[in-house]
CSV table of C-alpha atoms in Angstrom, one decimal:
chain,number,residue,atom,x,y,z
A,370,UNK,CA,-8.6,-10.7,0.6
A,371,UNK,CA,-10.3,-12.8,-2.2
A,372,UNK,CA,-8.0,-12.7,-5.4
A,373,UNK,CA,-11.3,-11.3,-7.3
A,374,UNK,CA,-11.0,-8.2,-5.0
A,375,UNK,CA,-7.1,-7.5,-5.3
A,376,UNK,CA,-7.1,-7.8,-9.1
A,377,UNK,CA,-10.2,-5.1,-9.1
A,378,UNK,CA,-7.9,-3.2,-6.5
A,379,UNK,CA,-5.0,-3.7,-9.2
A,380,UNK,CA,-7.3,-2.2,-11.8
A,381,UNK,CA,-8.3,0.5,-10.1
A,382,UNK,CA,-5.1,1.7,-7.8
A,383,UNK,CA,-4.1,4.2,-10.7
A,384,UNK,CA,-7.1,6.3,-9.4
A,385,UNK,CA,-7.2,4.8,-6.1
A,386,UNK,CA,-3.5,5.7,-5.2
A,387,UNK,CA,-4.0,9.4,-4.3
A,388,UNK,CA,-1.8,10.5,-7.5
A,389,UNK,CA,-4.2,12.7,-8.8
A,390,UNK,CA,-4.4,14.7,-5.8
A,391,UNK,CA,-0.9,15.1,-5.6
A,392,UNK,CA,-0.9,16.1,-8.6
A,393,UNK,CA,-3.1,18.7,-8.3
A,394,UNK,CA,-2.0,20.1,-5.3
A,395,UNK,CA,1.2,20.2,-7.5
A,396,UNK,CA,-0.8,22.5,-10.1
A,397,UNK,CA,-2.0,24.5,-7.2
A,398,UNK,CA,1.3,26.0,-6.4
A,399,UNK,CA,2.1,26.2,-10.4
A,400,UNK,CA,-0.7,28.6,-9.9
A,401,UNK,CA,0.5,30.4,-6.9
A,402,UNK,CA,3.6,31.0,-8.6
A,403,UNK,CA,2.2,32.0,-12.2
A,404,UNK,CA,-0.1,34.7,-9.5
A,405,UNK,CA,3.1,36.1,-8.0
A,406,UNK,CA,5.1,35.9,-11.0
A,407,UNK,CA,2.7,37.7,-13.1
A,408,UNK,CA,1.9,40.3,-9.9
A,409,UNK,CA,6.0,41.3,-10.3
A,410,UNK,CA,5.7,41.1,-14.3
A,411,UNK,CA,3.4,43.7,-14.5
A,412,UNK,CA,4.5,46.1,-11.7
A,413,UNK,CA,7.9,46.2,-13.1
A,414,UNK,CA,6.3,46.9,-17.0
A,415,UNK,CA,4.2,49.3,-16.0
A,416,UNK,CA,6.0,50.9,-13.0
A,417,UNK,CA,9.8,50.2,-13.9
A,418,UNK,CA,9.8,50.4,-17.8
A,419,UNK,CA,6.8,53.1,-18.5
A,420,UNK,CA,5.0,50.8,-20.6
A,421,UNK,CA,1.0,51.4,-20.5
A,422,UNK,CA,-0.8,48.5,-19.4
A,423,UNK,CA,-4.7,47.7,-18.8
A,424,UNK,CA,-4.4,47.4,-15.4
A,425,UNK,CA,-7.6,47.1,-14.3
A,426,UNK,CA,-8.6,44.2,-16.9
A,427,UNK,CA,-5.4,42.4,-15.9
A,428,UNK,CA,-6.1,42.4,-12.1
A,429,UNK,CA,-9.8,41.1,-12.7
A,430,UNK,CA,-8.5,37.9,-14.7
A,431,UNK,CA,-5.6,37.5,-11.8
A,432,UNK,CA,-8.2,37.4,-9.4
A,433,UNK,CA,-10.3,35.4,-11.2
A,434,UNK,CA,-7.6,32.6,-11.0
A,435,UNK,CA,-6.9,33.2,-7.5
A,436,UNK,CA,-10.7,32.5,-6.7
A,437,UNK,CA,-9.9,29.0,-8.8
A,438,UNK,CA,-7.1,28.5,-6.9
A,439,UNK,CA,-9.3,28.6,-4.0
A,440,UNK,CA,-12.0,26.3,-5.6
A,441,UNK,CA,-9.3,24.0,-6.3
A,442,UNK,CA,-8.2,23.9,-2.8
A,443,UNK,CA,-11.8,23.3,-1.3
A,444,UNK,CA,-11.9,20.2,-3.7
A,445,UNK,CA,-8.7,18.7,-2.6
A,446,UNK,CA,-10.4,18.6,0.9
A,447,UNK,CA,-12.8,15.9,-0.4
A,448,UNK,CA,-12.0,12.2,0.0
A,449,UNK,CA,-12.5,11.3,-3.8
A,450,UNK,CA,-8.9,11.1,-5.7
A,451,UNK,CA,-9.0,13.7,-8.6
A,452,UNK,CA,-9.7,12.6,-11.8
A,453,UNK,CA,-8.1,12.9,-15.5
A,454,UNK,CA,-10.8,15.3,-16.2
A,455,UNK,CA,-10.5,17.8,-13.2
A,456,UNK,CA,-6.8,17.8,-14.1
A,457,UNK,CA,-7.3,18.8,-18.0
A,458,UNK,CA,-9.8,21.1,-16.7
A,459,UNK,CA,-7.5,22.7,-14.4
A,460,UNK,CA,-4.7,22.9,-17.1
A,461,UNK,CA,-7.0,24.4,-19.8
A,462,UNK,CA,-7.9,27.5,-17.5
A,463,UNK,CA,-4.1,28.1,-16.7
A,464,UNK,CA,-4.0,28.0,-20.6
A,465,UNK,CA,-7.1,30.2,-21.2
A,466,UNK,CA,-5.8,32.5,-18.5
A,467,UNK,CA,-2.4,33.2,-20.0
A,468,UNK,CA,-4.2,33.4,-23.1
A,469,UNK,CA,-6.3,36.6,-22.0
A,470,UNK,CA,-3.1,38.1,-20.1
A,471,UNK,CA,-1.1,38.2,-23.3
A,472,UNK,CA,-4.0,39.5,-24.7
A,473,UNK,CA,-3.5,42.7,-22.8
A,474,UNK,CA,-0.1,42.7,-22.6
A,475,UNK,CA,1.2,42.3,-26.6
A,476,UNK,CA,-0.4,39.5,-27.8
A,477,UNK,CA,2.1,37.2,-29.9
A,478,UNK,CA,5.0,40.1,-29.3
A,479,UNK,CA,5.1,39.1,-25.7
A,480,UNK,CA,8.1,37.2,-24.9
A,481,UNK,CA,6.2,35.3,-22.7
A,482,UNK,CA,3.8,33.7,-25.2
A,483,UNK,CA,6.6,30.4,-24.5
A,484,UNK,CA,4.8,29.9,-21.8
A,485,UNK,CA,2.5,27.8,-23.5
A,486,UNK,CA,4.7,25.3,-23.8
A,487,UNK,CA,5.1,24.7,-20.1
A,488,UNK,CA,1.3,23.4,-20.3
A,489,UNK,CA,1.7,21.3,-23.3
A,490,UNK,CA,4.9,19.5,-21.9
A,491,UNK,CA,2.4,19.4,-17.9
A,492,UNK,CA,-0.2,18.1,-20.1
A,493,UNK,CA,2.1,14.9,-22.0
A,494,UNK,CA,3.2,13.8,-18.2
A,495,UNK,CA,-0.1,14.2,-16.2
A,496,UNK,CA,-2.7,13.5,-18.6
A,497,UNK,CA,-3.7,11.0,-20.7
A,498,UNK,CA,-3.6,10.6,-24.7
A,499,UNK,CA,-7.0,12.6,-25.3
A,500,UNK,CA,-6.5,14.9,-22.8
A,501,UNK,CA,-3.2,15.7,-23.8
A,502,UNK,CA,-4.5,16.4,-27.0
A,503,UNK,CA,-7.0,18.4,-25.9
A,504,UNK,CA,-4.4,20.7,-24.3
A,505,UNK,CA,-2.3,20.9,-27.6
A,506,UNK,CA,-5.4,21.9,-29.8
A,507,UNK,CA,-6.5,24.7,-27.4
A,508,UNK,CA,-3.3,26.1,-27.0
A,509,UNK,CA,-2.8,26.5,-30.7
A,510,UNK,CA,-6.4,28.1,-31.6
A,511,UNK,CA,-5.1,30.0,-28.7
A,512,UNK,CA,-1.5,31.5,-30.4
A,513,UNK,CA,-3.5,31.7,-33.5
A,514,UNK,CA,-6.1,33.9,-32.1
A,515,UNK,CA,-3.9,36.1,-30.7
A,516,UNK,CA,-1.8,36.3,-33.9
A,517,UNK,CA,-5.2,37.5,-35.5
A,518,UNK,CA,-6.6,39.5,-32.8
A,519,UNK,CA,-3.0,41.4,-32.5
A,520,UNK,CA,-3.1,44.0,-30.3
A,521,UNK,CA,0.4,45.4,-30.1
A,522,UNK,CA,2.2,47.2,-26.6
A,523,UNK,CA,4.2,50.7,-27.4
A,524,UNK,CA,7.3,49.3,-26.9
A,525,UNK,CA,10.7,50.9,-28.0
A,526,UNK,CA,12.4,49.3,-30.8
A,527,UNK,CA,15.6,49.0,-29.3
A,528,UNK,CA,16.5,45.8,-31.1
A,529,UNK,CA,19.3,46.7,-32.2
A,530,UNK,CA,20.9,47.1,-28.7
A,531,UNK,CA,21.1,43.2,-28.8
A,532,UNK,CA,20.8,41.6,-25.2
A,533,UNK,CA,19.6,44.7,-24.2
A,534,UNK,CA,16.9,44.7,-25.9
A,535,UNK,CA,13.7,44.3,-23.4
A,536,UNK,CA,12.3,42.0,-25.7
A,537,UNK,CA,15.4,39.5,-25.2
A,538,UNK,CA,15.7,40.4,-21.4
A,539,UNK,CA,12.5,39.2,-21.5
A,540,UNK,CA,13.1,35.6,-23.8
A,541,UNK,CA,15.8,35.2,-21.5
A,542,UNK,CA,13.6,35.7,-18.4
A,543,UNK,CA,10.9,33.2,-20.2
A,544,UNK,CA,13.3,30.6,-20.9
A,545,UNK,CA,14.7,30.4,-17.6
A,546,UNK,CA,11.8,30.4,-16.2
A,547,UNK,CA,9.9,27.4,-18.2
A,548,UNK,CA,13.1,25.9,-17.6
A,549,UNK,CA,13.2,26.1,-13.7
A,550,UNK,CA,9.0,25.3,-13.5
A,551,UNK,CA,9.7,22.2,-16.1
A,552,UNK,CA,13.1,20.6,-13.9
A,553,UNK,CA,11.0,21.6,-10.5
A,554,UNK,CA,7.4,20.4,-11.4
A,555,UNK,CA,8.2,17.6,-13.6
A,556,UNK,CA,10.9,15.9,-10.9
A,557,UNK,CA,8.2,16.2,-8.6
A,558,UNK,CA,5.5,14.3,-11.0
A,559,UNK,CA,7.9,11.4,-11.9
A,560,UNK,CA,8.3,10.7,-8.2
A,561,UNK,CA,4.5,10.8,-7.9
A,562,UNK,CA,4.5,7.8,-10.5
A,563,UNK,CA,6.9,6.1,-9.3
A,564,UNK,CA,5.3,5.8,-5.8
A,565,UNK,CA,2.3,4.9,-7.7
A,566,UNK,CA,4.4,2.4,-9.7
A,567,UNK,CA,5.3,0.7,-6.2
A,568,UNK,CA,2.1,0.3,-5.4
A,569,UNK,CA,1.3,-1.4,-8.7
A,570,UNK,CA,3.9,-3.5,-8.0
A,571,UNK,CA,3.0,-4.7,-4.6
A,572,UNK,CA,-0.2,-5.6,-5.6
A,573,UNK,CA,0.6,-7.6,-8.1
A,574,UNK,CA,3.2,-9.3,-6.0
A,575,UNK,CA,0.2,-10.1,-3.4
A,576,UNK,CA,-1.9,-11.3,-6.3
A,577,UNK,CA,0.8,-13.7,-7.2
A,578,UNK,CA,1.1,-14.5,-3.5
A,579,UNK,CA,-2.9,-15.4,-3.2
A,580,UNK,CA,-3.1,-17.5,-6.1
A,581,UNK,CA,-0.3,-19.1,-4.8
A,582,UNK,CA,-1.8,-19.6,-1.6
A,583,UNK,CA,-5.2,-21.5,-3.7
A,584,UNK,CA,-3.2,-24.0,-5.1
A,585,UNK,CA,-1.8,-24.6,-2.1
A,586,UNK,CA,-5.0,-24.9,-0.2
A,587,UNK,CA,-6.1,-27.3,-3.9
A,588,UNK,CA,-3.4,-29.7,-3.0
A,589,UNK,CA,-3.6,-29.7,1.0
A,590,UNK,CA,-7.6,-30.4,0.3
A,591,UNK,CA,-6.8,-33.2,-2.2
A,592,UNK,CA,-3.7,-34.5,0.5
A,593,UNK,CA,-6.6,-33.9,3.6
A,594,UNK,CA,-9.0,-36.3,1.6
A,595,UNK,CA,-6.6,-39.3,0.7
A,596,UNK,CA,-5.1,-39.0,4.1
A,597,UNK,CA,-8.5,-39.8,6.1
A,598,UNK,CA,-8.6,-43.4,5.2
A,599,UNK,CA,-5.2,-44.5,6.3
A,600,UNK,CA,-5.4,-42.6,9.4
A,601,UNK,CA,-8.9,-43.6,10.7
A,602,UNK,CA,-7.7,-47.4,9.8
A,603,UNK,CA,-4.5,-46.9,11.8
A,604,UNK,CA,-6.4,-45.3,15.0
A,605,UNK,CA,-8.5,-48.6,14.7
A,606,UNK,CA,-5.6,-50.8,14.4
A,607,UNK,CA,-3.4,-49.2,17.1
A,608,UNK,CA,-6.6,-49.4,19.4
A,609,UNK,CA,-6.8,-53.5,18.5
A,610,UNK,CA,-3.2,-53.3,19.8
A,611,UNK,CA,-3.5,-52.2,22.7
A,612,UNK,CA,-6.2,-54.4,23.9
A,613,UNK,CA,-3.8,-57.3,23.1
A,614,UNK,CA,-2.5,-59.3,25.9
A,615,UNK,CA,0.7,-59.6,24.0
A,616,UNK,CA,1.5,-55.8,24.0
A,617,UNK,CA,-0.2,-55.1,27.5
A,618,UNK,CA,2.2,-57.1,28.7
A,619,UNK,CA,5.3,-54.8,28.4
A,620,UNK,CA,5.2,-51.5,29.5
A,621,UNK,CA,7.4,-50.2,27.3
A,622,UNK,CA,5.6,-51.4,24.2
A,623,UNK,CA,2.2,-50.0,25.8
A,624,UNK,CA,4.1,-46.5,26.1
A,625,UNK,CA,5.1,-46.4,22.7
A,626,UNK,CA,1.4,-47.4,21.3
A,627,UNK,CA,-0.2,-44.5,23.8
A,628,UNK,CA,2.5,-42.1,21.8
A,629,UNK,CA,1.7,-43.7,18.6
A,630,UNK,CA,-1.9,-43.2,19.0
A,631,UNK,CA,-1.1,-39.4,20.1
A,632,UNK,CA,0.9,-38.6,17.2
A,633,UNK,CA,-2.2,-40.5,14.9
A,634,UNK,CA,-4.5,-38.3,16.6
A,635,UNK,CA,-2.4,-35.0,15.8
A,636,UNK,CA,-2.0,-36.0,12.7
A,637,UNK,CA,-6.2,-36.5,12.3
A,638,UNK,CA,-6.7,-32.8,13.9
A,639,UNK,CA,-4.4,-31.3,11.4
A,640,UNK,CA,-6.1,-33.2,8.8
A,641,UNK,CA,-9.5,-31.8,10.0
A,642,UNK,CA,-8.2,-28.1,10.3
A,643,UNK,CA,-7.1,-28.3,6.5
A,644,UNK,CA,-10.3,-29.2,5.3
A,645,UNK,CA,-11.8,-26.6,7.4
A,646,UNK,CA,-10.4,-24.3,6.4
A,647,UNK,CA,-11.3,-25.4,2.8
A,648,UNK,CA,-15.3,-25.4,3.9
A,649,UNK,CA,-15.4,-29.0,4.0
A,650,UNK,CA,-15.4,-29.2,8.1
A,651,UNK,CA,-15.1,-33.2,9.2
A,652,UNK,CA,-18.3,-33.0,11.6
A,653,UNK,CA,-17.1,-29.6,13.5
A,654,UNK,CA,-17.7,-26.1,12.7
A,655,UNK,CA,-16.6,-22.6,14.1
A,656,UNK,CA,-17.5,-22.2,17.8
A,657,UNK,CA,-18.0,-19.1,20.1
A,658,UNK,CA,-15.3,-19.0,22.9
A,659,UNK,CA,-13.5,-16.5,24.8
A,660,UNK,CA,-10.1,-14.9,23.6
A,661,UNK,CA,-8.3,-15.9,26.9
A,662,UNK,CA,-10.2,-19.7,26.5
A,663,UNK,CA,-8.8,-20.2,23.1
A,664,UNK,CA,-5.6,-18.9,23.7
A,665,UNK,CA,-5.2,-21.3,26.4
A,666,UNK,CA,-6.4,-24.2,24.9
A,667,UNK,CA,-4.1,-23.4,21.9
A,668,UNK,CA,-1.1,-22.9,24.1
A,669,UNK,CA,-2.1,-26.8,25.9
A,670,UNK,CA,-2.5,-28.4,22.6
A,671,UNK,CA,0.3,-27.2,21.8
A,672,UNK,CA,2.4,-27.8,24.6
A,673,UNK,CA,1.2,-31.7,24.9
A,674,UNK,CA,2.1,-32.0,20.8
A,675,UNK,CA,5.7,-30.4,20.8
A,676,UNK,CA,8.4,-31.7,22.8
A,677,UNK,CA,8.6,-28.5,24.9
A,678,UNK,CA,11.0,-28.3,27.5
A,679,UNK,CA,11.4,-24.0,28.4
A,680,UNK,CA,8.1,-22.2,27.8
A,681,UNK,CA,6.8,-18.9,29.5
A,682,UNK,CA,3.2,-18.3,28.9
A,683,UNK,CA,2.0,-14.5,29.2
A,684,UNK,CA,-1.4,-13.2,28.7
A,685,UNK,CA,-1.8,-9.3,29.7
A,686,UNK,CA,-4.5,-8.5,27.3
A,687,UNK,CA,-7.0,-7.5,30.2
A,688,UNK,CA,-10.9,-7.6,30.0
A,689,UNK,CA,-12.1,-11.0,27.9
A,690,UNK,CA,-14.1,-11.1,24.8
A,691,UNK,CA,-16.0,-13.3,22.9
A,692,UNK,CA,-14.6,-14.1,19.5
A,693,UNK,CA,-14.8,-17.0,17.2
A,694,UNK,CA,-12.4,-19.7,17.2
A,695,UNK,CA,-11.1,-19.7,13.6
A,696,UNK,CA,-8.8,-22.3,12.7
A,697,UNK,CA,-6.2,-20.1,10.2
A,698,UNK,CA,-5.7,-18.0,13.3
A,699,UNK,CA,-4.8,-20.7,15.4
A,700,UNK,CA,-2.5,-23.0,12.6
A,701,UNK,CA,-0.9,-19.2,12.5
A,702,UNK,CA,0.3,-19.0,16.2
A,703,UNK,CA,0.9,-22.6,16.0
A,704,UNK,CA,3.2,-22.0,13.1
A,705,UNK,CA,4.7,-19.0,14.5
A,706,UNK,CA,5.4,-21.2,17.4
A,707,UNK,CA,6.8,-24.0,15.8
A,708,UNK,CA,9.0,-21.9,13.8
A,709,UNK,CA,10.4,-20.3,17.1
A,710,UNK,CA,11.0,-24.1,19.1
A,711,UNK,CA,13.1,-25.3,15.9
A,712,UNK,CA,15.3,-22.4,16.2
A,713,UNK,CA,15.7,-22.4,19.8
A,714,UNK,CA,14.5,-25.9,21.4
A,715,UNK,CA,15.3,-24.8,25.1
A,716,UNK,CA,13.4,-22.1,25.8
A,717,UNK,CA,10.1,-20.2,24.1
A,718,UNK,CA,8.0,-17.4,25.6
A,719,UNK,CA,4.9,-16.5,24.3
A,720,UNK,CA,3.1,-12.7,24.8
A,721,UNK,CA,-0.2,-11.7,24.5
A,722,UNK,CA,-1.2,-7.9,25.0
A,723,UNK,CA,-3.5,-5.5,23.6
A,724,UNK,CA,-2.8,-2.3,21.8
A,725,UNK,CA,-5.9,0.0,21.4
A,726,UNK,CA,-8.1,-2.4,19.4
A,727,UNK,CA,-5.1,-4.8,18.4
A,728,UNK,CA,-4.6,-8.1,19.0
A,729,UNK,CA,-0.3,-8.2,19.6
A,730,UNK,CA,0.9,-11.9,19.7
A,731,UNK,CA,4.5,-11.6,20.0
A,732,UNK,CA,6.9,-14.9,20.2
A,733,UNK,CA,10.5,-15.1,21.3
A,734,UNK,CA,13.2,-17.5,21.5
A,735,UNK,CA,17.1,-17.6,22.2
A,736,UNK,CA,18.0,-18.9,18.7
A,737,UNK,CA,20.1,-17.6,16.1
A,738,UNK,CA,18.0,-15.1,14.9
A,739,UNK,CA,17.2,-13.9,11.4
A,740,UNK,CA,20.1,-13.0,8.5
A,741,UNK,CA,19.4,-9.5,7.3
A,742,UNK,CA,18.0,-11.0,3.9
A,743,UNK,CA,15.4,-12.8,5.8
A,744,UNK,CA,14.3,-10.0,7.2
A,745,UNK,CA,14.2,-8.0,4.4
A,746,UNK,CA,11.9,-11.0,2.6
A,747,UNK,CA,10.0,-11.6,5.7
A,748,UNK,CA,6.3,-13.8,4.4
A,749,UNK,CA,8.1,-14.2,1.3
A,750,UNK,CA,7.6,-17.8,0.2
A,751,UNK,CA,10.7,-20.2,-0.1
A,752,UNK,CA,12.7,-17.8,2.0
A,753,UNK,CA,14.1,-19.5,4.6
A,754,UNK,CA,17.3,-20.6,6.6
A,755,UNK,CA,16.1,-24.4,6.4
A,756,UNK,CA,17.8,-25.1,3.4
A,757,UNK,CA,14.9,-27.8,2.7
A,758,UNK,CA,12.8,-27.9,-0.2
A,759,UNK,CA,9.9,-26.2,0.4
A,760,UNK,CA,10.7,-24.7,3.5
A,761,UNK,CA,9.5,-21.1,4.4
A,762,UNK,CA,5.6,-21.4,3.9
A,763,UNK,CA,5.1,-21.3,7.2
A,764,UNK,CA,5.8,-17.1,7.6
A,765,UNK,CA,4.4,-17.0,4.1
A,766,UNK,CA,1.0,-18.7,5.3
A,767,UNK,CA,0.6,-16.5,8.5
A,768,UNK,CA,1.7,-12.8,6.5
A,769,UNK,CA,-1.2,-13.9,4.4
A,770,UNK,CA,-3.7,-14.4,6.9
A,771,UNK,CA,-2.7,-11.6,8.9
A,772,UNK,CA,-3.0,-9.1,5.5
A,773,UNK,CA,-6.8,-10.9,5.0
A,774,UNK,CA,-8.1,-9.8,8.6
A,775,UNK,CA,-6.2,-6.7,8.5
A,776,UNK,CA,-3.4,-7.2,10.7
A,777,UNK,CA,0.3,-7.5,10.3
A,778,UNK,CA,3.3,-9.5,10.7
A,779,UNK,CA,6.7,-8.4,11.6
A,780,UNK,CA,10.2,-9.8,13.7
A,781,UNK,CA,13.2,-8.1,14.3
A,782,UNK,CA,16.4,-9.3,16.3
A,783,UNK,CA,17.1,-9.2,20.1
A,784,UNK,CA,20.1,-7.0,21.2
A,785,UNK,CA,20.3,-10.0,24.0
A,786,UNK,CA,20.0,-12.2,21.3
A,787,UNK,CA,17.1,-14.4,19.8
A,788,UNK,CA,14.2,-13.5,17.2
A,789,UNK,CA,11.5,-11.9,17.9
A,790,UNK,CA,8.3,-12.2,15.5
A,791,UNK,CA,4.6,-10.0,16.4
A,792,UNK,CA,1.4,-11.0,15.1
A,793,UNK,CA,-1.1,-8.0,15.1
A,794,UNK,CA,-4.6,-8.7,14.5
A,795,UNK,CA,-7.6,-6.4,14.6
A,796,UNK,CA,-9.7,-7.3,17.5
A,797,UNK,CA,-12.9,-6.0,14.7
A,798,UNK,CA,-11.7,-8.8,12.4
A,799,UNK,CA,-12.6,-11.6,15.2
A,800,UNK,CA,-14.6,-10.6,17.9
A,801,UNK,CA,-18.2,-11.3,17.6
A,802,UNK,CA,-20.4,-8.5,17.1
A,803,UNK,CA,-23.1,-7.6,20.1
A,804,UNK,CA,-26.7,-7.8,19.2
């Protein structure tokens, strides 16, 4: 992933995230709730205590939100996250809702006028600054209107009779339930952030990781250049050698050339892969192969450049197909593999198998294994059981390229004993596509 692209993604992951739609499926039962509650609010007033109430105007307005209810519903089912907007939206017909229902039901003598506050304090957690004070003017032109446009309920004054009184019955009810709707609602909200906060925080950690990655690639470039020269002029100077009389002579000298010149050669290929990788190819470019070709010719290389002694080779990913062979996949595996023959120099197997339209690499070796901390930090850079400076880029370097085609890297421990460490690719990511 280019670091242009993740620090866009970082930008926009607030609205990206899915935390406004969670949040307004979390508004969505509010409003269920506020539906039933006020359904058993004004049976028991207008059955249980006697009290006259416009019945027909209230059930209108209730179903009026339960129709916006529904509307709100039908737009969770689109892909779009919900914006800041929708959300005030939504709040500010809950307020104008209420607003009508106390209307009809007492005005500013209902106990439950309170329950403007529970929008207020849903609007300082959900919105932003403007918004929030959107929601803070409207609900106080609406407590003002309905302390001009009073319209009083024939209630008995029964005041005096204390917590008896319906009117404190009903503060009490109020209170406990803003309190209950706030502790619910408002738990559930903070753990919406905080998941979104995680996010946040991942990306920025991968941002760091890529930009990391770029200065490596800066100094392995600069390194790939410089080291060129000296190699090409000892290839020439080991191949004056051997065409010496002197050395031809003993066998043992001629051996150690013929490894010489192999390790000078290895050392000229990985040369050639870094600056491919940076664009600046030394006379070769990508090539169109066959997944089981360059598996096996990765596996050969690196067999004859490692000194492998146990190694178990198996490829059951079925019908072949033409890919590209890309160089950061195959210094990957390599890696992988190298990682697994320091750990355990006796044996390493090597799997290859397909999982729907997966790639799985999985090496395993008798070694150790990983600490729990390691495992914990897997691709974390400088994270390592080494101990040397600068160990632990290997992982690091293969996590990234596996995140960049899409794919994943993970390793657990063997009950038997040994790592084991799967690289999963996207077949998509690096198959050619049919014309």
């Amino acid at each position: 992933m280019p670091i242009a692209s993740l620090r866009w993604g970082l930008r926009n992951s607030a609205s990206d995230d899915g935390t406004g739609r969670k949040n307004m499926h979390l508004l969505i039962q509010l409003r269920w709730i506020a539906v039933l509650g006020q359904i058993a609010t004004i049976a028991v007033t207008h059955f249980g205590f006697g009290v006259e109430l416009p019945l027909n105007y209230m059930v209108a307005v209730l179903l009026g939100l339960v129709a916006f209810n529904g509307i709100s519903l039908l737009r969770l089912r689109l892909k779009q996250d919900v914006t800041n907007t929708e959300l005030m939206v939504s709040l500010l017909v809950d307020v104008f809702t209420l607003t009508i229902q106390l209307y009809l039901s007492g005005g500013t003598a209902n106990p439950f006028i309170f329950l403007f506050l529970l929008q207020v304090v849903l609007g300082a957690v959900l919105l932003e600054t403007w918004s929030t004070l959107t929601i803070l003017v409207a609900t106080t032109l609406c407590f003002v209107w309905l302390a001009l446009a009073d319209r009083p309920l024939l209630l008995p004054a029964d005041y005096e009779r204390g917590h008896h009184s319906y009117y404190v019955k009903g503060m009490m009810i109020c209170f406990v339930l803003n309190a209950a709707l706030l502790v619910i609602f408002i738990s559930r909200i903070t753990r919406n952030r905080r998941a979104r906060d995680a996010r946040l925080a991942e990306l920025r950690q991968r941002a760091a990781e890529e930009e990391h990655i770029v200065r490596m690639g800066l100094l392995a470039s600069g390194a790939a250049h410089e080291l060129g020269t000296p190699l090409s002029t000892l290839s020439v100077i080991l191949g004056d050698w051997r065409r010496m009389p002197a050395f031809n002579a003993d066998p043992d000298v001629r051996q150690e050339l013929d490894e010489m010149q192999a390790q000078v050669l290895r050392c000229k290929s990985i040369v050639s892969g870094i600056l491919l990788s940076a664009g600046e190819a030394r006379g070769e470019a990508a090539e169109e192969t066959t997944l089981h070709r360059f598996l096996d010719d990765l596996v050969a290389d690196w067999r004859a450049t490692r000194p492998v002694h146990g190694f178990r080779y198996q490829n059951h990913f079925g019908e072949d197909l033409d890919i590209v062979s890309d160089s950061a996949i195959r210094q990957s595996i390599a890696n992988v593999l190298d990682n697994a023959l320091e750990a355990s120099p006796e044996w390493v197997g090597l799997d290859v198998t397909r999982e729907e339209a997966m790639l799985v690499i999985t090496v395993r070796d008798r070694g150790p294994g990983f600490p729990p901390a390691i495992l914990e930090q897997l691709g974390r850079p400088y994270h390592s059981t080494k101990g040397r400076p600068g160990s632990g880029l290997g992982l690091f370097l293969v996590m990234n390229v596996a995140r960049t085609l899409g794919g994943n890297l993970s390793a657990h421990n063997m009950p038997q004993g040994g790592a084991c460490v799967a690289l999963s690719l996207p077949l998509s990511a690096i198959t050619l596509e049919e014309e």
